[in-house]
PDB file of C-alpha atoms in Angstrom:
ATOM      1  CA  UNK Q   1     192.002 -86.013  41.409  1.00 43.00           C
ATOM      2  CA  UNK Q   2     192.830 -82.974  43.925  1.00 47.00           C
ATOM      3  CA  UNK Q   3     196.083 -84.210  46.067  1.00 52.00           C
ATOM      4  CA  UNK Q   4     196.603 -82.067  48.888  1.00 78.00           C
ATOM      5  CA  UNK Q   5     199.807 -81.276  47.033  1.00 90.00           C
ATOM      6  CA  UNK Q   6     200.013 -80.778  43.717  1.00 95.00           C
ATOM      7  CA  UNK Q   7     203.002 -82.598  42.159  1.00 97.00           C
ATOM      8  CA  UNK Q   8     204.534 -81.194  39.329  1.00 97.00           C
ATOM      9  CA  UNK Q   9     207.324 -82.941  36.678  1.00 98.00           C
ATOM     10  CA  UNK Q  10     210.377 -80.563  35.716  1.00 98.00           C
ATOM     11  CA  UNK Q  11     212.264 -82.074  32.765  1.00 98.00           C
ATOM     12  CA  UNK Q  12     215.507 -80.126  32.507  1.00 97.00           C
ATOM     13  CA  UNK Q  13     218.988 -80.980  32.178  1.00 95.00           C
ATOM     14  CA  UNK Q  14     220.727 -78.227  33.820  1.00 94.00           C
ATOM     15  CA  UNK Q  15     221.499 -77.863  37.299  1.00 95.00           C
ATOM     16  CA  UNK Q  16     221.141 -74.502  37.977  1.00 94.00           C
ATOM     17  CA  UNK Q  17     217.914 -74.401  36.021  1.00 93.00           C
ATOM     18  CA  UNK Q  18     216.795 -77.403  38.141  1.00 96.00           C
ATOM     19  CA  UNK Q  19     217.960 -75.926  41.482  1.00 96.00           C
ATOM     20  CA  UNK Q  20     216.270 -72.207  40.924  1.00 95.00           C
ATOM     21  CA  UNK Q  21     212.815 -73.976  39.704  1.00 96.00           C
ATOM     22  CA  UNK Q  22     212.985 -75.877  42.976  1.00 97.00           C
ATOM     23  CA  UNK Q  23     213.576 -73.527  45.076  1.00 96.00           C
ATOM     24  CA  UNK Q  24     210.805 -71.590  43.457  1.00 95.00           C
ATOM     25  CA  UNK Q  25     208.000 -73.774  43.904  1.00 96.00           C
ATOM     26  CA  UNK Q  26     209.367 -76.247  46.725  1.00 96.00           C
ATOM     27  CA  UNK Q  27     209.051 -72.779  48.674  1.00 96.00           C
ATOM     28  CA  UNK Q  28     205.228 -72.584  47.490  1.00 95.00           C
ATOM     29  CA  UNK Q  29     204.227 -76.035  48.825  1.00 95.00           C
ATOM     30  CA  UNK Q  30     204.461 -78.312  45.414  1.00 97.00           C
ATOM     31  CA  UNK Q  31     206.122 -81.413  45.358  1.00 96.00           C
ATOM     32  CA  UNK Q  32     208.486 -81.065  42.499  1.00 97.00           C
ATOM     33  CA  UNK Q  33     209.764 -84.561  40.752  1.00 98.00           C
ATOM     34  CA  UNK Q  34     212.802 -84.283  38.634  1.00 98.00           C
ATOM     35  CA  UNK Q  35     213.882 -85.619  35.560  1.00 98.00           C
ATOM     36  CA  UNK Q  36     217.788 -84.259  33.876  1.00 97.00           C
ATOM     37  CA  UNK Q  37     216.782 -86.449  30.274  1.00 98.00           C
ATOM     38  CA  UNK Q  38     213.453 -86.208  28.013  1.00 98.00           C
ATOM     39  CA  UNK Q  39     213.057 -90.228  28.275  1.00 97.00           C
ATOM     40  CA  UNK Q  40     213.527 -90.065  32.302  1.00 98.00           C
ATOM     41  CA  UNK Q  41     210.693 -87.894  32.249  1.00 98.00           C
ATOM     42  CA  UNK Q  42     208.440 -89.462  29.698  1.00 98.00           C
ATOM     43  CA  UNK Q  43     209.024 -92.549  31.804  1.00 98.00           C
ATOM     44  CA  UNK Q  44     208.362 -90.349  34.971  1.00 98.00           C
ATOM     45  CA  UNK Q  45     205.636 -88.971  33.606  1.00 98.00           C
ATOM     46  CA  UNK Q  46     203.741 -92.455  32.594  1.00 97.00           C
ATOM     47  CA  UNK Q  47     204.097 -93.879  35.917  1.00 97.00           C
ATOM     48  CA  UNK Q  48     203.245 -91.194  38.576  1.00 96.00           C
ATOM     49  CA  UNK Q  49     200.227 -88.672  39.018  1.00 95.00           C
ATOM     50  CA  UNK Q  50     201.282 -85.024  37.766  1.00 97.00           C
ATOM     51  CA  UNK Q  51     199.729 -81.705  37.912  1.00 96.00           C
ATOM     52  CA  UNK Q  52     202.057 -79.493  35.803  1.00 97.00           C
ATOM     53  CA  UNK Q  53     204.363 -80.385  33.765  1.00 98.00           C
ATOM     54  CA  UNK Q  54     207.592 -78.246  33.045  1.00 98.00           C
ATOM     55  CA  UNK Q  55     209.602 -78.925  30.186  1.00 97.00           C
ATOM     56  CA  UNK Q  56     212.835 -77.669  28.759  1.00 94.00           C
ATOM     57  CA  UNK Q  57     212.970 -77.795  25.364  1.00 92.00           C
ATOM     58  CA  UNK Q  58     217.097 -78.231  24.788  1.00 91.00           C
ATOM     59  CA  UNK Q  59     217.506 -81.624  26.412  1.00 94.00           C
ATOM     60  CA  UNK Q  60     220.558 -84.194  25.972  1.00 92.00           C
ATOM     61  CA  UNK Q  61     218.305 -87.376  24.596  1.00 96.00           C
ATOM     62  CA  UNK Q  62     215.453 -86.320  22.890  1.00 95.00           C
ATOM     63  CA  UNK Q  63     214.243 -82.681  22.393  1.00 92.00           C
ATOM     64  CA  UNK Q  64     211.397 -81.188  24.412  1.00 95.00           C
ATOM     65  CA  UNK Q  65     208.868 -81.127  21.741  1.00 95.00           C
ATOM     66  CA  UNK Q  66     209.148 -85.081  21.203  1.00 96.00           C
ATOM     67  CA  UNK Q  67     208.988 -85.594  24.627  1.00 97.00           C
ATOM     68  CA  UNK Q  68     205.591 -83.326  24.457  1.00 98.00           C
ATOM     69  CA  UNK Q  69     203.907 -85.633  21.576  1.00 97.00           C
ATOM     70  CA  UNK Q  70     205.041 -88.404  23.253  1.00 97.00           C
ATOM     71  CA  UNK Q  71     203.219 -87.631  26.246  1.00 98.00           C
ATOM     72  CA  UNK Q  72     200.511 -86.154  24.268  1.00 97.00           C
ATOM     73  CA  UNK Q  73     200.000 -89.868  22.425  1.00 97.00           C
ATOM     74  CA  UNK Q  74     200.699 -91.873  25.172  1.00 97.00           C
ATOM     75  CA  UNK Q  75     199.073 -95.028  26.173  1.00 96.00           C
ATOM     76  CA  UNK Q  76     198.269 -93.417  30.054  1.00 97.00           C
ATOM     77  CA  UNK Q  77     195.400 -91.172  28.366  1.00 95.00           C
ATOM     78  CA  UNK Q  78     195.319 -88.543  31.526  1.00 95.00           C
ATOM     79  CA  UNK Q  79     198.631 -87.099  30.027  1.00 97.00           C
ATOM     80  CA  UNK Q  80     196.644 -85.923  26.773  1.00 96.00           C
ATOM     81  CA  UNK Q  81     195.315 -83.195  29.490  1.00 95.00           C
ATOM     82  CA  UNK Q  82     197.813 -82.688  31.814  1.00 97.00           C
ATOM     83  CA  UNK Q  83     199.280 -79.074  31.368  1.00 97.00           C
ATOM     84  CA  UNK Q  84     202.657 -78.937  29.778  1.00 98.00           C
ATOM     85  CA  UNK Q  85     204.698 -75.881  29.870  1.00 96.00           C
ATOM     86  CA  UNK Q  86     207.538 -75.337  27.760  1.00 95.00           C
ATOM     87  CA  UNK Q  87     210.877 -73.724  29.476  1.00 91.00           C
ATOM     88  CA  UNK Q  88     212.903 -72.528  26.702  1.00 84.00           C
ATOM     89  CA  UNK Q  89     216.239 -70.436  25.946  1.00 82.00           C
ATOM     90  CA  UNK Q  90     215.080 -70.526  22.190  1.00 69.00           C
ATOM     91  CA  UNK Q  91     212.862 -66.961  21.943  1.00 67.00           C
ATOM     92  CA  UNK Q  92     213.245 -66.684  18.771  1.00 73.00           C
ATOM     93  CA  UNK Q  93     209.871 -66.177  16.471  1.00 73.00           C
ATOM     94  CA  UNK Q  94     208.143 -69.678  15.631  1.00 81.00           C
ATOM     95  CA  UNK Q  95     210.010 -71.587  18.428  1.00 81.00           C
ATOM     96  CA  UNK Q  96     206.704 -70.897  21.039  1.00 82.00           C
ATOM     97  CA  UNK Q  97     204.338 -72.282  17.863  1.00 87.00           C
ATOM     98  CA  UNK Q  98     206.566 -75.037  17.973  1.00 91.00           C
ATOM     99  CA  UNK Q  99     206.176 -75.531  21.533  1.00 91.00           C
ATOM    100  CA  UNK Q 100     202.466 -75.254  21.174  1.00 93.00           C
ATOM    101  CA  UNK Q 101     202.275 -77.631  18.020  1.00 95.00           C
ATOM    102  CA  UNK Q 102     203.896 -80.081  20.017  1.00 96.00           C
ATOM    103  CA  UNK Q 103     201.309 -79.926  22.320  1.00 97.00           C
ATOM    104  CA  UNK Q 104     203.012 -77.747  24.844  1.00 96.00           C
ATOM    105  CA  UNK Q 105     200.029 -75.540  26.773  1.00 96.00           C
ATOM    106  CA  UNK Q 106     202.272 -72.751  27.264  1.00 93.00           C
ATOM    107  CA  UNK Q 107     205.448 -71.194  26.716  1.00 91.00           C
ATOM    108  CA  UNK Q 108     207.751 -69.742  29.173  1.00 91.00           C
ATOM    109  CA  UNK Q 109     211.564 -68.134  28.340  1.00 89.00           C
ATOM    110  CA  UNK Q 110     214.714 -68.426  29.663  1.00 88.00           C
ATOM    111  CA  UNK Q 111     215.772 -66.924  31.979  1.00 90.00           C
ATOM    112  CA  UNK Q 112     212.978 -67.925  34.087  1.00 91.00           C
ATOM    113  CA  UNK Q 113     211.436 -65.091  35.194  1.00 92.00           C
ATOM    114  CA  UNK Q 114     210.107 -66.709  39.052  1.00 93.00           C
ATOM    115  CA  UNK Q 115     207.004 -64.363  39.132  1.00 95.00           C
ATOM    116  CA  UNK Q 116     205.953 -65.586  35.963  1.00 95.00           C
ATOM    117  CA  UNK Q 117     206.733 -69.097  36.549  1.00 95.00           C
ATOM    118  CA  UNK Q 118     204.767 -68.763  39.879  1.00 95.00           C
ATOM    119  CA  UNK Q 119     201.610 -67.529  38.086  1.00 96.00           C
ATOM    120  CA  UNK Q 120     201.599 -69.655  35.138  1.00 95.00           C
ATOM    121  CA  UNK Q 121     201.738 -72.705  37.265  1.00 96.00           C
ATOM    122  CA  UNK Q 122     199.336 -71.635  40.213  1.00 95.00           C
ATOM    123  CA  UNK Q 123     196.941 -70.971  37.079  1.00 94.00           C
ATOM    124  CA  UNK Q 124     196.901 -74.693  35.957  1.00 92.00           C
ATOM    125  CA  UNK Q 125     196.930 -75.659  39.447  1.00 90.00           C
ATOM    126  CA  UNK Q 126     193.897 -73.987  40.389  1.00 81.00           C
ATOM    127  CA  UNK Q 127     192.143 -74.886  37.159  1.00 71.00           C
ATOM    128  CA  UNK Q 128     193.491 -78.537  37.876  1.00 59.00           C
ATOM    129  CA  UNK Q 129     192.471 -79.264  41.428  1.00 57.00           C
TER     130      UNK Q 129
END
């Protein structure tokens, strides 16, 4: 399933979130697809072949953990494996167990720290291809 790009799902709702992200890893050679609600990118998600997924957790519609078990349960069974990571302003103690219990992989904080970002997803992109 190795594409010669990996293509990787951000669900986030704010722009400036969404713009640094792409910047980020449009700059590394991933195609980034982008989705501002949690349905948008459950529907994204269910209909197009992802690497990495990137999730914020605060979104307008339905909050990021839903959207995780959601794609966690869904009918396209290749999204019980593909690697969710959780993008969250919420540090506080319990919220990355939530993330995980949700079926989130990992757990990154806001800000976004880029090196991290970088590194986290190049991990699941190597481990992926």
């Amino acid at each position: 399933r190795s594409r010669v790009t990996p293509t990787i799902l951000y669900v986030e709702d704010h722009p400036d979130n969404m713009t640094l992200v792409r910047r980020i890893l449009q700059s590394q050679g991933y195609t980034l697809i982008e989705a501002n609600t949690g349905s948008k990118g459950i529907l994204i998600a269910e209909t197009q072949d992802l690497d990495v997924i990137l999730l914020d957790v605060n979104l307008p519609d339905i909050d990021g953990h839903e959207v995780a078990r959601r794609l966690r349960t869904s009918k396209k069974t290749s999204l019980a494996t593909v690697p969710i990571i959780a993008v969250t302003a919420n540090a506080m103690k319990g919220d990355a167990q939530k993330a995980l219990d949700a079926g989130c992989d990992l757990y990154i904080s806001k800000p976004i720290n880029i090196q991290e970002l970088s590194d986290k997803v190049k991990n699941f992109v190597i481990k992926e291809s």
